[in-house]
Amino acid sequence: MDDLIGRFDQVVDAIARLGRYPHAGRRDAWLERLRVNLPELGTIEALEPRPELGYLAPPPADIAAGGVDPDADAADRGIVATARECRATPGRASAVARAALTEASRRKDLKAFITLAEPAALDRAAAAAEERLRSGAPMPLMGVPVAVKDLMPVAGFPQTNGSGGPRPAPAAKDALAVARLREAGALFVGTANLHELAYGITSENPHHGWVVNPRRAGFTPGGSSGGSAAAVAAGIVRIAIGTDTAGSIRVPASCCGVVGFKPSFDAVPRDDAQSLGASLDHIGPIAASVADAALMFSVMAGQRASVASPASLAGLRVGVPNNHFYDPLADDVAKAVRAALARMRDDGATLVPIDLPGVERSAALQFVTLCSEATELHWRRLVERPETLGADVRVRLEIGQFLPAAWYVKAQRGRAALAAMFAAAMREADVLVTPTLRIEPPRSGTGTARIGDRTFPLHTAVTSLTMPFNLTGMPALTLPCGSGDSGLPIGIQIAGRRGDDWRVLDVGARLEALLDKTP
């Protein structure tokens, strides 16, 4: 595959001149970064043309109805209980939100937030929510404090996208997903830190500080929604908005030991949010429990407010992939996930071995798709203000100009094939269950991960189990399933058919309950 780098070495200067990129002196950095992705580049070049396939996976089906009424007695916990208390007691919403703000200020060492709310602004927002409550609005999230990944507008907060440059003016209006939460009574404590532009998996932000994992300092909180996950894991808030392009909700949720849900593609509207890879981006919740995540999802998706139903798994077919997802795995991850699968089997589920041919090409499809889309989106910034970008994000954006258009087309046809393969495999199973990461959270600042006697680039070890479901638009949930040898969290991932979001949430709620009973 070194011949690929040799060919890039010959053409990068010419391509940069053709595109009028004014910073051609950085060719050594480009070639070094391209060398990291040689396996993906070799895979995509070797793909045979498939003209019978469309360019993109078909859009998701309508989201099937699901969940249960959050006012049921069994749901009297988490944010359901908070909202009920705030609806019943005048002034309580402001007090709850101020308490979260105080805790966020106290834990500034976590670098979880970029901008915190002003106390007076929180009071005004709480008063407006109480006025809507008095007018008869149901307000299922009344007074619930929320953190929002700083990748979408929140009225009154500057939207930085985690990047550098002049501080923007406060946003005039909310993104649609944010607006739906506000209409339901949620109060916004602050905008959460992230990997710059959401283009990375460590949340080591050069402009706003490296996010700290509340479970143990010195280990990555994951990314790109690291601040959102850290805010939940630290107990500052119980729910936060994240975005997920290759695993950016599920990776930090797993690293921080909380719940993260990537819904079906566009189940939660992305209106007004900053894109990274428009055909891969998803918005979803990071939460302290599956019930909290489900209620937040239902509101953001514009559905009836609902929580997940933790019913018995009797009769459920759980697909356990034979390839890719379970090899290689760190021993402690394999042990924790296998123990969780045994719990599901003991509860009545049937474990079904599933073959997923071609899934190992996901990394190549993801790399070419995301690298091309992100570079096109941020090209003007890259040309005109590259000094406002961190070093890792800048070079990732720069190399997108060197990927042939034919490779992008191949990647989209490959995604269509991948989606068809998953659809066929899911005829044998109701959900798929896999590890979320191959390893425990790695140490901060590292660029590689070791699994057994093999060393992998960090992005491969961290995203290879999450990215297939971005490529296909399938819903996927992570929840904690134990701790590794170092005492750090391990996550288990549940994925379902496109549109089957509530089945995934219901199964997750049941597994969460089963694991809570683990001795």
PDB file of N, CA, C and O in Angstrom, residues 375 451 454:
ATOM      1  N   THR A 375     -14.450  18.210   4.441  1.00  0.00           N
ATOM      2  CA  THR A 375     -13.581  19.163   3.752  1.00  0.00           C
ATOM      3  C   THR A 375     -14.395  20.114   2.878  1.00  0.00           C
ATOM      4  O   THR A 375     -14.154  21.331   2.856  1.00  0.00           O
ATOM      5  N   ILE A 451      -4.327  -3.976  21.769  1.00  0.00           N
ATOM      6  CA  ILE A 451      -5.290  -5.032  22.072  1.00  0.00           C
ATOM      7  C   ILE A 451      -4.561  -6.354  21.895  1.00  0.00           C
ATOM      8  O   ILE A 451      -4.199  -6.727  20.767  1.00  0.00           O
ATOM      9  N   ARG A 454      -1.434  -6.679  19.452  1.00  0.00           N
ATOM     10  CA  ARG A 454      -1.549  -5.832  18.271  1.00  0.00           C
ATOM     11  C   ARG A 454      -1.747  -4.370  18.678  1.00  0.00           C
ATOM     12  O   ARG A 454      -2.401  -4.081  19.681  1.00  0.00           O
TER      13      ARG A 454
END
